[in-house]
Amino acid sequence: MIRTKQVLTALLFFITVSATAGVNIKNGNFYISYTDHDLARFNGMEIMRTYNSKSSEKGLFGIGWGSEIETRLYMIGDGHVLIKEFGAGSPNQFSPAETNEALITQCINQLVKAALQNEDIENNPAAINQFRREMRNNLEARFRKWLFYTDEGLLKPPVITEYSKWESQDLGYQQLTKTTAGFKRTNDDGSYDLFNNRGLFIGRYKADGRLVYSISYNAANRIAQLKDKGGNIFTFTTNKDGRVISIKSRQGTSFYWYEGLALVKTKDIANNTYRHSYDSSFNMTGIHYTNGASMLIEYETTTFFCKKVTEPNGNVSMYEYKTFFDAEGNVNDNHYATLVLSLPKGSVKADSAYYEYEIRDKPDGSSYIYHFIYKKNSELFEELNNEQCEMPDHVLKANMKHLYTYNSNCIPVTYENDTILVKAEIDTAWNKASRMLTTDKRTNSTKEKKITYNSSGNPVRMQEDTVTTTITYSASQKVTRIKQGQTELIYKYDSFDQLSTVTSTGTGELLFVYDKEGALLRKESKKGKATADVIEAAYNRLEKYIAQTGILFDY
């Protein structure tokens, strides 16, 4: 519904290696991701790296590049812990249960000493006090300085006692615990990551302890090997600067070359060569392929926002960024817009897409998208969201208004457009509708739908006018039967609890076929395609119907 990036139309495929590029329409960041190794069909994982023009991080694949395996933990002297996702990503901040003012003061004293040693501030009371105030009042600046001076060797990581705990809400609820061997980060679903005492990422596991993958390092603390859940081994070779120069797997070997900090050339497992060029600020300006084609990227001269991308097929995308100002005449970082012009090769007329966002702050310090506008050529979509629920009160699409209201739990209780009015009575035990009235404003006729739930909150009976729908479940709350009028569907599951067949009484059986990883391959019937299509249509219709236990955002 709301987009913050524009993905370029070209997907560049060379044998088993793929790349996807795009531009973030908020900050003008050009990005491109490469999958160098993909062992999904061997019950394994993929090795993917992503370049971001707005990133200045120096990772395993050079400046601006990041990957999941570069996730790193950093200990801060004030008691916080940071985890940089994908190496080049935004820091995920973990806070201790209680703020330790003495520790914060000690941390700031260490930062002052390091800043003086590095000649970043003058050695006088005024400069030192100003620096102290900034470090105390600006948490992000404090983190940034601590990481910088630690990297420069002017500070040492703090000593942390075993069983210390931290929490974060940055990426959903996560808990971090200090262990003898390092750190354990536990996600809300029970899955967890492990880091060693140096903060290096050493493993990812499912909630039941099953391995997703583990990472080992050599004596110089450089990545050496990755082993995934399928027993697949990825072997890494690095240069003297710690940059990856090769990755070997059962698929083959990929190679990487550098000039200084920049990754300038790669060769994939199928021997395709890619050359990367950059400007003096390490913004990627070109990707040159074996077949002679190139992707060219241009940037604004002051902001370094991406302004133009020419794809290998000749299609051109241009980006124009709009700035808004607040009442005092300052740039409003919470209000921005971007016009995207797309010009296919050989065309003289560009398609246009306009995106505008207005962000507002809430009393608790969080923020939400208050106003969103999207124009595609002459078509307009507009959305106004409320503060409490961060959900739309007002939507304009195709010249039709859509209006919503909510209860105190942010469950929609009314919906209205030009032709209908829907009112919902909410079952507070499940936050789902127990009764819905839909009025056709043109005929002034009203339909009533009543819904009854079982003790697990799943619908077991739906009564809409004269039509009754009943749903039966297994002990594990899997649907086993749906009956609506003359239509009856019987569900059966395999030993992995995956849906294996849906039988339509009097019609036939729809079979669900999976690959060895459990991904659905196809649906078919022994009676042929026509029968499969009939049963699948009934299956899709009834699945959608029983899922409608409230007012939908289906504008």
Coordinates of C-alpha atoms in Angstrom, one line a residue:
M1 CA 0.0 0.0 0.0
I2 CA 2.8 2.4 0.9
R3 CA 6.1 2.2 -0.9
T4 CA 9.5 3.7 0.0
K5 CA 11.6 2.5 -2.9
Q6 CA 11.3 2.1 -6.6
V7 CA 12.6 -1.2 -8.0
L8 CA 14.1 -1.0 -11.4
T9 CA 12.4 -3.2 -14.0
A10 CA 15.6 -5.1 -15.0
L11 CA 16.4 -8.4 -13.3
L12 CA 19.8 -9.4 -14.5
F13 CA 20.2 -13.2 -14.7
F14 CA 23.4 -15.0 -15.5
I15 CA 23.1 -18.7 -15.1
T16 CA 22.5 -19.2 -11.3
V17 CA 23.5 -15.7 -10.2
S18 CA 20.9 -12.9 -10.0
A19 CA 21.0 -9.2 -9.3
T20 CA 18.2 -6.8 -8.4
A21 CA 18.7 -3.0 -8.4
G22 CA 16.6 -0.1 -7.2
V23 CA 16.4 3.4 -5.7
N24 CA 15.1 4.5 -2.3
I25 CA 12.7 7.3 -3.1
K26 CA 13.1 8.9 0.3
N27 CA 16.9 9.3 0.5
G28 CA 18.0 8.7 -3.0
N29 CA 20.0 5.6 -2.1
F30 CA 20.9 3.5 -5.1
Y31 CA 21.2 -0.2 -4.2
I32 CA 21.9 -3.4 -6.0
S33 CA 22.0 -6.9 -4.5
Y34 CA 23.8 -10.0 -5.9
T35 CA 23.2 -13.6 -5.0
D36 CA 26.6 -15.2 -5.5
H37 CA 25.7 -18.7 -4.2
D38 CA 22.2 -20.2 -3.8
L39 CA 22.0 -23.7 -2.2
A40 CA 18.3 -23.6 -1.4
R41 CA 17.7 -26.8 -3.5
F42 CA 20.3 -28.5 -1.3
N43 CA 18.5 -27.5 1.9
G44 CA 21.0 -24.7 2.3
M45 CA 21.2 -20.9 2.2
E46 CA 22.2 -18.2 -0.2
I47 CA 25.2 -15.8 0.0
M48 CA 23.9 -12.3 -1.0
R49 CA 25.7 -9.0 -0.8
T50 CA 24.1 -5.5 -1.3
Y51 CA 25.6 -2.2 -2.3
N52 CA 24.1 1.0 -0.9
S53 CA 25.3 4.3 -2.2
K54 CA 24.4 6.0 1.1
S55 CA 26.6 3.6 3.1
S56 CA 30.2 4.4 4.0
E57 CA 30.8 1.2 5.9
K58 CA 33.9 -0.8 4.9
G59 CA 32.8 -4.4 4.9
L60 CA 33.8 -7.8 3.7
F61 CA 33.2 -6.8 0.1
G62 CA 34.6 -3.2 0.2
I63 CA 33.1 0.2 1.0
G64 CA 29.3 0.5 0.6
W65 CA 28.7 -3.2 0.5
G66 CA 27.0 -5.3 3.2
S67 CA 25.7 -8.8 3.8
E68 CA 23.8 -10.8 6.4
I69 CA 26.9 -12.7 7.5
E70 CA 28.6 -9.3 8.4
T71 CA 26.1 -8.7 11.2
R72 CA 28.2 -7.4 14.1
L73 CA 27.8 -6.7 17.8
Y74 CA 29.5 -3.7 19.5
M75 CA 29.7 -3.0 23.3
I76 CA 29.4 0.7 24.2
G77 CA 30.9 2.2 27.4
D78 CA 27.6 3.6 28.7
G79 CA 26.0 0.2 29.1
H80 CA 24.3 -0.1 25.7
V81 CA 25.0 -2.7 23.0
L82 CA 24.6 -2.1 19.3
I83 CA 24.1 -4.7 16.6
K84 CA 24.7 -3.6 13.1
E85 CA 22.5 -5.7 10.9
F86 CA 24.1 -6.7 7.5
G87 CA 27.3 -4.9 8.6
A88 CA 26.2 -1.7 6.8
G89 CA 22.7 -1.5 8.2
S90 CA 21.3 0.9 10.8
P91 CA 22.4 0.0 14.3
N92 CA 19.9 -2.0 16.4
Q93 CA 20.1 -0.5 19.9
F94 CA 19.9 -2.7 23.0
S95 CA 19.3 -1.0 26.3
P96 CA 20.0 -2.3 29.8
A97 CA 17.0 -2.6 32.2
E98 CA 18.2 0.4 34.2
T99 CA 20.1 3.5 33.2
N100 CA 23.5 3.7 35.0
E101 CA 24.3 7.4 35.3
A102 CA 27.8 6.7 36.7
L103 CA 28.6 4.5 33.7
I104 CA 27.4 7.2 31.3
T105 CA 29.6 9.8 33.0
Q106 CA 32.5 7.4 32.9
C107 CA 31.8 6.8 29.2
I108 CA 31.7 10.5 28.4
N109 CA 35.0 11.0 30.3
Q110 CA 36.6 8.4 28.1
L111 CA 35.2 10.0 25.0
V112 CA 36.6 13.4 26.0
K113 CA 40.0 11.9 26.6
A114 CA 39.9 10.1 23.2
A115 CA 38.7 13.3 21.4
L116 CA 41.6 15.3 22.9
Q117 CA 44.1 12.6 21.9
N118 CA 42.7 12.6 18.4
E119 CA 42.8 16.4 18.3
D120 CA 39.1 16.5 17.5
I121 CA 38.4 19.2 20.1
E122 CA 40.5 22.0 21.6
N123 CA 41.9 21.5 25.0
N124 CA 40.0 24.3 26.8
P125 CA 37.0 24.2 29.2
A126 CA 34.5 25.7 26.7
A127 CA 35.2 23.2 23.9
I128 CA 35.3 20.2 26.4
N129 CA 32.0 21.2 28.0
Q130 CA 30.3 21.6 24.7
F131 CA 31.5 18.2 23.6
R132 CA 30.3 16.7 27.0
R133 CA 26.9 18.2 26.4
E134 CA 26.6 16.8 23.0
M135 CA 27.7 13.3 24.1
R136 CA 25.2 13.3 27.0
N137 CA 22.2 14.7 25.0
N138 CA 22.8 12.9 21.7
L139 CA 22.7 9.2 22.1
E140 CA 23.5 8.5 18.4
A141 CA 26.5 10.8 18.5
R142 CA 27.8 9.1 21.6
F143 CA 27.5 5.7 19.9
R144 CA 29.1 6.9 16.7
K145 CA 32.1 8.5 18.6
W146 CA 32.6 5.4 20.7
L147 CA 32.7 3.1 17.7
F148 CA 35.1 5.5 15.9
Y149 CA 37.5 5.9 18.7
T150 CA 37.4 2.1 19.4
D151 CA 38.2 1.5 15.7
E152 CA 41.1 4.0 16.0
G153 CA 42.5 2.1 19.0
L154 CA 41.9 4.9 21.5
L155 CA 39.2 3.1 23.5
K156 CA 38.8 -0.5 24.6
P157 CA 35.5 -2.4 24.7
P158 CA 34.0 -2.4 28.2
V159 CA 34.1 -5.5 30.4
I160 CA 30.6 -6.9 30.8
T161 CA 29.5 -9.4 33.5
E162 CA 28.0 -12.7 32.6
Y163 CA 24.2 -13.0 32.5
S164 CA 23.8 -9.2 31.8
K165 CA 20.6 -8.5 29.8
W166 CA 19.5 -5.9 27.3
E167 CA 16.3 -5.4 25.3
S168 CA 15.5 -3.8 22.0
Q169 CA 12.3 -2.9 20.1
D170 CA 14.0 -1.6 17.0
L171 CA 13.2 -4.7 14.9
G172 CA 10.4 -6.1 17.0
Y173 CA 11.1 -7.3 20.6
Q174 CA 14.5 -8.9 21.0
Q175 CA 16.4 -9.8 24.2
L176 CA 20.2 -10.0 24.4
T177 CA 22.1 -12.0 27.1
K178 CA 25.8 -12.1 28.0
T179 CA 27.0 -15.7 28.1
T180 CA 30.3 -17.3 28.9
A181 CA 31.1 -17.7 25.2
G182 CA 29.8 -14.3 24.1
F183 CA 26.2 -13.1 23.5
K184 CA 22.8 -14.6 22.6
R185 CA 20.2 -12.6 20.9
T186 CA 16.7 -14.1 21.1
N187 CA 13.8 -13.0 18.8
D188 CA 10.2 -12.8 19.7
D189 CA 9.5 -16.2 18.0
G190 CA 12.3 -17.9 20.0
S191 CA 14.8 -18.1 17.2
Y192 CA 18.3 -16.8 18.2
D193 CA 21.7 -15.6 17.0
L194 CA 25.0 -16.1 18.7
F195 CA 28.0 -13.8 18.8
N196 CA 31.4 -14.4 20.3
N197 CA 33.1 -12.2 22.9
R198 CA 34.6 -10.0 20.1
G199 CA 31.1 -9.3 18.8
L200 CA 31.6 -11.5 15.7
F201 CA 28.4 -13.2 14.4
I202 CA 28.9 -17.0 14.8
G203 CA 25.5 -18.6 14.3
R204 CA 21.8 -18.4 13.6
Y205 CA 19.4 -21.0 15.1
K206 CA 15.7 -21.9 15.1
A207 CA 13.7 -21.7 18.3
D208 CA 14.1 -25.5 18.9
G209 CA 17.9 -25.2 18.5
R210 CA 18.2 -26.5 15.0
L211 CA 21.0 -24.9 13.0
V212 CA 20.3 -22.4 10.3
Y213 CA 24.0 -21.7 9.7
S214 CA 27.2 -21.2 11.7
I215 CA 30.2 -19.1 10.9
S216 CA 33.8 -19.8 11.9
Y217 CA 36.8 -17.4 11.8
N218 CA 40.6 -17.9 11.5
A219 CA 43.3 -16.8 14.0
A220 CA 43.2 -13.3 12.6
N221 CA 39.4 -13.1 13.3
R222 CA 38.5 -13.1 9.6
I223 CA 35.7 -15.1 8.2
A224 CA 36.9 -18.6 7.1
Q225 CA 33.9 -20.9 6.8
L226 CA 30.1 -21.0 6.8
K227 CA 28.1 -24.2 7.4
D228 CA 24.4 -24.3 6.8
K229 CA 21.5 -26.6 8.0
G230 CA 21.9 -28.8 4.9
G231 CA 25.6 -29.5 5.7
N232 CA 26.7 -27.3 2.8
I233 CA 30.1 -25.7 3.3
F234 CA 31.1 -22.2 2.1
T235 CA 34.8 -21.5 2.3
F236 CA 36.0 -17.9 2.3
T237 CA 39.5 -16.5 1.4
T238 CA 40.4 -13.0 2.4
N239 CA 43.2 -10.6 1.6
K240 CA 45.4 -8.7 4.0
D241 CA 42.7 -6.1 4.6
G242 CA 40.1 -8.7 5.5
R243 CA 38.2 -8.3 2.2
V244 CA 36.7 -11.5 0.7
I245 CA 38.6 -12.5 -2.5
S246 CA 36.9 -15.8 -3.1
I247 CA 33.9 -17.9 -1.9
K248 CA 33.8 -21.7 -2.7
S249 CA 30.8 -23.9 -2.4
R250 CA 29.5 -27.0 -4.1
Q251 CA 28.2 -24.7 -6.9
G252 CA 31.7 -23.4 -7.7
T253 CA 33.9 -20.5 -6.8
S254 CA 33.2 -16.7 -7.0
F255 CA 36.1 -14.2 -7.1
Y256 CA 36.4 -10.5 -6.0
W257 CA 39.0 -7.8 -6.9
Y258 CA 39.6 -4.5 -5.2
E259 CA 41.2 -1.1 -5.8
G260 CA 41.8 0.4 -2.4
L261 CA 38.5 0.3 -0.6
A262 CA 36.4 -0.3 -3.7
L263 CA 35.1 -3.6 -5.1
V264 CA 35.9 -3.1 -8.8
K265 CA 35.5 -6.6 -10.4
T266 CA 33.8 -9.9 -9.6
K267 CA 33.6 -13.2 -11.4
D268 CA 30.6 -15.5 -10.6
I269 CA 30.4 -19.2 -10.4
A270 CA 29.5 -19.3 -14.1
N271 CA 32.6 -17.2 -15.1
N272 CA 30.6 -14.1 -15.9
T273 CA 32.6 -11.0 -15.1
Y274 CA 31.2 -7.8 -13.6
R275 CA 33.1 -4.5 -13.4
H276 CA 32.1 -1.7 -11.1
S277 CA 33.1 1.9 -11.4
Y278 CA 32.7 4.7 -8.7
D279 CA 33.1 8.4 -8.3
S280 CA 35.5 10.0 -5.8
S281 CA 33.0 9.6 -3.0
F282 CA 32.6 5.8 -3.8
N283 CA 29.1 6.3 -5.3
M284 CA 28.8 3.5 -7.9
T285 CA 28.5 5.0 -11.3
G286 CA 28.6 2.0 -13.6
I287 CA 28.2 -1.8 -13.8
H288 CA 29.7 -3.3 -16.9
Y289 CA 28.8 -6.8 -18.0
T290 CA 30.6 -9.5 -20.0
N291 CA 28.3 -9.0 -23.0
G292 CA 29.3 -5.3 -23.3
A293 CA 26.1 -3.9 -21.8
S294 CA 26.3 -1.5 -18.9
M295 CA 24.1 0.0 -16.1
L296 CA 24.9 3.7 -15.6
I297 CA 24.1 5.6 -12.4
E298 CA 24.2 9.4 -11.9
Y299 CA 23.9 11.4 -8.7
E300 CA 23.1 14.9 -7.5
T301 CA 26.3 16.9 -7.0
T302 CA 25.6 18.1 -3.4
T303 CA 23.2 15.5 -1.8
F304 CA 24.5 12.5 -3.8
F305 CA 20.9 11.4 -4.3
C306 CA 20.6 9.1 -7.3
K307 CA 19.1 11.2 -10.1
K308 CA 19.3 8.9 -13.1
V309 CA 19.7 5.2 -13.9
T310 CA 20.2 3.9 -17.4
E311 CA 19.6 0.1 -17.4
P312 CA 21.4 -2.4 -19.7
N313 CA 18.4 -2.7 -21.9
G314 CA 18.3 1.1 -22.5
N315 CA 15.4 2.0 -20.2
V316 CA 16.0 5.2 -18.2
S317 CA 14.6 6.2 -14.8
M318 CA 15.0 9.7 -13.6
Y319 CA 14.4 11.0 -10.0
E320 CA 13.5 14.5 -8.9
Y321 CA 13.4 15.2 -5.2
K322 CA 11.2 17.9 -3.6
T323 CA 12.1 19.6 -0.3
F324 CA 9.5 21.1 2.1
F325 CA 10.1 23.7 4.8
D326 CA 8.7 24.2 8.3
A327 CA 7.2 27.4 9.7
E328 CA 10.6 28.7 10.6
G329 CA 11.9 28.2 7.1
N330 CA 14.1 25.2 7.9
V331 CA 14.1 22.0 5.8
N332 CA 11.4 19.6 7.1
D333 CA 13.0 16.2 7.1
N334 CA 9.6 14.7 8.0
H335 CA 8.0 15.9 4.7
Y336 CA 9.5 14.9 1.4
A337 CA 8.5 13.9 -2.1
T338 CA 10.0 12.3 -5.2
L339 CA 9.0 12.3 -8.9
V340 CA 10.1 9.3 -10.8
L341 CA 10.1 9.5 -14.6
S342 CA 10.4 6.2 -16.5
L343 CA 11.4 6.3 -20.2
P344 CA 11.5 3.0 -22.0
K345 CA 14.1 2.6 -24.7
G346 CA 12.9 4.1 -28.0
S347 CA 10.0 6.0 -26.3
V348 CA 9.6 9.8 -26.4
K349 CA 7.1 10.0 -23.6
A350 CA 8.0 9.2 -20.0
D351 CA 5.6 7.6 -17.5
S352 CA 5.5 9.5 -14.2
A353 CA 5.0 8.4 -10.6
Y354 CA 4.9 10.9 -7.7
Y355 CA 5.4 9.9 -4.1
E356 CA 4.9 12.3 -1.2
Y357 CA 5.2 11.5 2.5
E358 CA 4.5 13.6 5.6
I359 CA 5.7 12.1 8.9
R360 CA 4.4 13.2 12.3
D361 CA 5.8 12.6 15.8
K362 CA 3.8 11.1 18.6
P363 CA 4.0 12.1 22.3
D364 CA 6.0 8.9 23.1
G365 CA 8.7 10.0 20.6
S366 CA 7.8 7.5 17.9
S367 CA 6.6 8.7 14.5
Y368 CA 4.0 7.6 11.9
I369 CA 3.1 8.4 8.3
Y370 CA 0.3 11.0 8.5
H371 CA -0.1 11.8 4.9
F372 CA 0.8 9.8 1.8
I373 CA 0.2 10.8 -1.9
Y374 CA 0.9 8.6 -4.9
K375 CA 0.2 9.8 -8.5
K376 CA 0.7 7.5 -11.4
N377 CA 0.4 9.6 -14.5
S378 CA -3.1 11.1 -14.0
E379 CA -4.3 8.6 -11.4
L380 CA -4.3 9.8 -7.7
F381 CA -4.1 7.9 -4.5
E382 CA -4.1 9.7 -1.2
E383 CA -4.1 8.5 2.4
L384 CA -4.5 10.2 5.7
N385 CA -3.6 8.2 8.8
N386 CA -4.6 8.7 12.4
E387 CA -2.1 9.1 15.3
Q388 CA -3.5 6.5 17.7
C389 CA -3.8 3.6 15.3
E390 CA -1.4 4.7 12.5
M391 CA -4.1 3.5 10.1
P392 CA -6.1 5.3 7.4
D393 CA -9.0 7.5 8.4
H394 CA -9.4 8.9 4.8
V395 CA -8.4 7.3 1.5
L396 CA -8.9 8.7 -2.0
K397 CA -8.5 6.4 -4.9
A398 CA -9.9 6.7 -8.4
N399 CA -11.9 9.7 -7.3
M400 CA -13.7 7.6 -4.6
K401 CA -13.5 8.4 -0.9
H402 CA -13.0 5.6 1.6
L403 CA -13.6 6.5 5.3
Y404 CA -12.8 4.4 8.4
T405 CA -13.3 4.6 12.1
Y406 CA -11.8 2.4 14.9
N407 CA -12.5 1.3 18.4
S408 CA -10.0 1.8 21.3
N409 CA -8.1 -1.4 20.2
C410 CA -7.7 0.0 16.7
I411 CA -10.1 -2.5 15.1
P412 CA -12.1 -1.0 12.2
V413 CA -15.8 -0.5 13.3
T414 CA -17.1 1.5 10.3
Y415 CA -16.2 1.7 6.6
E416 CA -17.9 4.0 4.1
N417 CA -17.4 4.9 0.5
D418 CA -19.7 6.4 -2.2
T419 CA -21.9 3.3 -2.4
I420 CA -21.8 1.3 0.8
L421 CA -21.7 1.7 4.6
V422 CA -20.4 -1.2 6.7
K423 CA -20.7 -1.3 10.5
A424 CA -19.1 -4.0 12.7
E425 CA -19.8 -5.2 16.2
I426 CA -16.6 -6.5 17.7
D427 CA -16.1 -9.6 19.8
T428 CA -13.7 -8.2 22.3
A429 CA -12.3 -11.6 23.2
W430 CA -10.8 -12.0 19.7
N431 CA -10.9 -8.5 18.3
K432 CA -12.9 -9.8 15.4
A433 CA -16.4 -9.0 14.1
S434 CA -19.3 -10.9 15.6
R435 CA -21.9 -9.0 13.5
M436 CA -21.6 -6.9 10.3
L437 CA -24.2 -4.8 8.7
T438 CA -23.6 -3.8 5.0
T439 CA -25.9 -1.1 3.6
D440 CA -26.1 -0.4 -0.1
K441 CA -26.5 3.4 -0.2
R442 CA -28.0 3.3 -3.7
T443 CA -30.9 0.9 -2.8
N444 CA -30.9 1.5 1.0
S445 CA -30.9 -2.3 1.4
T446 CA -28.9 -3.9 4.3
K447 CA -27.3 -7.3 4.6
E448 CA -26.4 -8.9 7.9
K449 CA -23.5 -11.3 8.6
K450 CA -23.1 -13.0 12.0
I451 CA -19.9 -14.9 13.0
T452 CA -19.5 -17.4 15.8
Y453 CA -16.0 -18.3 17.0
N454 CA -14.6 -21.4 18.8
S455 CA -12.4 -21.3 22.0
S456 CA -9.3 -20.7 19.8
G457 CA -10.8 -17.6 18.1
N458 CA -11.4 -19.3 14.7
P459 CA -14.8 -18.9 13.0
V460 CA -17.0 -22.0 13.1
R461 CA -20.3 -20.5 11.8
M462 CA -21.1 -17.6 9.5
Q463 CA -24.7 -16.7 8.8
E464 CA -25.3 -14.2 6.0
D465 CA -29.0 -13.7 5.2
T466 CA -30.1 -17.2 4.3
V467 CA -26.6 -18.6 3.6
T468 CA -25.0 -20.6 6.4
T469 CA -21.3 -21.5 6.3
T470 CA -19.8 -24.0 8.8
I471 CA -16.2 -24.6 9.4
T472 CA -14.7 -27.6 11.3
Y473 CA -11.2 -27.8 12.7
S474 CA -8.7 -30.5 13.9
A475 CA -7.3 -30.5 17.4
S476 CA -4.4 -28.3 16.1
Q477 CA -7.0 -25.9 14.6
K478 CA -6.4 -26.9 11.0
V479 CA -9.5 -26.5 8.8
T480 CA -10.9 -30.0 8.0
R481 CA -14.2 -29.1 6.5
I482 CA -16.1 -26.1 5.0
K483 CA -19.7 -26.4 4.1
Q484 CA -21.7 -23.5 2.4
G485 CA -25.0 -24.4 0.9
Q486 CA -24.5 -27.2 -1.6
T487 CA -20.7 -26.8 -1.6
E488 CA -18.7 -28.9 0.8
L489 CA -14.9 -29.1 0.9
I490 CA -13.0 -31.8 2.9
Y491 CA -9.3 -31.0 3.9
K492 CA -6.6 -33.6 4.5
Y493 CA -3.0 -33.1 5.6
D494 CA 0.2 -35.0 5.2
S495 CA 2.7 -36.1 7.9
F496 CA 4.3 -32.6 7.8
D497 CA 0.9 -31.0 8.5
Q498 CA 0.8 -29.5 5.0
L499 CA -2.5 -29.5 3.1
S500 CA -2.4 -32.5 0.8
T501 CA -5.9 -32.8 -0.7
V502 CA -9.1 -30.8 -0.8
T503 CA -12.1 -33.0 -1.8
S504 CA -15.2 -31.3 -3.2
T505 CA -18.2 -33.5 -2.6
G506 CA -19.6 -34.7 -5.9
T507 CA -16.9 -33.2 -8.0
G508 CA -13.5 -34.7 -7.2
E509 CA -10.2 -34.2 -5.5
L510 CA -7.6 -31.4 -5.7
L511 CA -4.0 -32.5 -4.9
F512 CA -1.3 -30.2 -3.5
V513 CA 2.2 -31.2 -4.7
Y514 CA 5.3 -30.0 -2.9
D515 CA 9.0 -30.1 -3.5
K516 CA 11.4 -31.7 -1.0
E517 CA 11.9 -28.3 0.8
G518 CA 8.1 -28.1 1.3
A519 CA 7.4 -25.4 -1.2
L520 CA 4.1 -25.7 -3.1
L521 CA 4.8 -26.7 -6.7
R522 CA 1.3 -27.1 -8.2
K523 CA -2.3 -28.1 -7.6
E524 CA -3.8 -30.8 -9.8
S525 CA -6.6 -33.3 -10.1
K526 CA -6.6 -36.9 -11.4
K527 CA -9.7 -36.0 -13.3
G528 CA -7.9 -33.3 -15.3
K529 CA -7.4 -29.6 -15.5
A530 CA -11.1 -28.7 -15.8
T531 CA -12.0 -30.4 -12.5
A532 CA -8.9 -29.0 -10.8
D533 CA -9.9 -25.5 -11.9
V534 CA -13.5 -25.9 -10.5
I535 CA -12.3 -27.2 -7.1
E536 CA -9.6 -24.6 -6.9
A537 CA -12.0 -21.8 -7.6
A538 CA -14.3 -23.0 -4.8
Y539 CA -11.4 -23.5 -2.5
N540 CA -10.1 -19.9 -3.1
R541 CA -13.6 -18.4 -2.7
L542 CA -14.3 -20.1 0.6
E543 CA -10.9 -19.5 2.0
K544 CA -11.3 -15.8 1.3
Y545 CA -14.8 -15.8 2.7
I546 CA -14.0 -17.4 6.1
A547 CA -11.0 -15.1 6.4
Q548 CA -13.3 -12.0 6.3
T549 CA -13.9 -11.7 10.0
G550 CA -13.9 -7.9 10.0
I551 CA -13.8 -4.7 7.9
L552 CA -11.1 -5.1 5.2
F553 CA -8.8 -2.5 3.7
D554 CA -9.6 -3.6 0.1
Y555 CA -9.8 -0.2 -1.7

